[in-house]
Amino acid sequence: MMPERIVAVRKNGQGSIVEMQLSSGQVIDYKRAHEMARSGELEHVNLIRGKDGEDHLRSEPDGIQSNNLDNLPSF
């Protein structure tokens, strides 16, 4: 199975990403995105350990601002 790509995001009132739309059109929540990233089902994202000790999704650092998760279109 080909890895999915996150193509759009939905943010809450605080500006945090709460849902993501995948290249297949499927909508997943942040927890499911973590699971998919950990198992290699999502491309171009990594899990990094934050200062809070939790894992956080980050787009791969490639120098392109437009594909950063925060800069993806909303849906």
XYZ file of C-alpha atoms in Angstrom:
75
model
C 0.000 0.000 0.000
C 1.303 3.444 -0.914
C 1.852 5.889 1.936
C -0.703 8.668 2.241
C 0.131 12.369 2.201
C -1.509 15.064 4.326
C -3.007 17.600 1.916
C -5.147 19.838 4.169
C -5.686 20.556 7.863
C -8.481 21.662 10.196
C -7.530 23.774 13.207
C -9.369 24.462 16.449
C -9.990 27.907 17.930
C -6.494 27.958 19.445
C -4.879 27.331 16.059
C -3.902 23.730 16.833
C -4.323 21.133 14.090
C -7.072 18.707 15.110
C -7.858 16.887 11.855
C -6.061 16.193 8.607
C -7.270 15.327 5.135
C -5.216 12.731 3.292
C -4.450 12.425 -0.402
C -7.147 9.705 -0.600
C -9.743 12.166 0.741
C -9.949 10.372 4.096
C -10.157 12.646 7.151
C -8.270 11.540 10.260
C -7.766 13.020 13.705
C -4.403 13.942 15.206
C -4.152 10.678 17.195
C -4.733 8.546 14.078
C -2.139 10.624 12.200
C 0.355 9.789 14.971
C -0.401 6.082 14.572
C -0.085 6.253 10.792
C 3.187 8.225 10.957
C 4.647 5.754 13.460
C 3.781 2.801 11.218
C 5.080 4.433 8.018
C 1.640 4.982 6.455
C 2.192 8.761 6.065
C 4.914 10.270 3.921
C 6.760 13.533 4.521
C 5.988 13.670 8.257
C 7.990 12.654 11.314
C 7.207 12.291 14.989
C 9.458 14.395 17.197
C 9.638 14.490 20.979
C 8.620 17.911 22.280
C 9.762 19.719 25.416
C 6.538 18.482 27.012
C 7.728 14.873 26.581
C 4.980 14.134 24.051
C 5.445 13.127 20.415
C 4.377 15.754 17.869
C 3.859 15.529 14.111
C 6.251 17.609 12.020
C 6.655 17.825 8.286
C 10.054 16.687 7.046
C 12.476 19.631 7.001
C 12.985 20.213 3.281
C 13.261 23.995 3.183
C 9.850 24.390 1.533
C 7.553 26.466 3.754
C 4.354 25.824 1.762
C 4.262 22.104 2.605
C 4.668 22.600 6.376
C 1.606 21.269 8.189
C 0.678 24.720 9.530
C 0.757 26.171 5.996
C -1.417 23.553 4.282
C -4.882 24.611 3.074
C -7.804 24.354 5.477
C -10.784 22.121 4.769
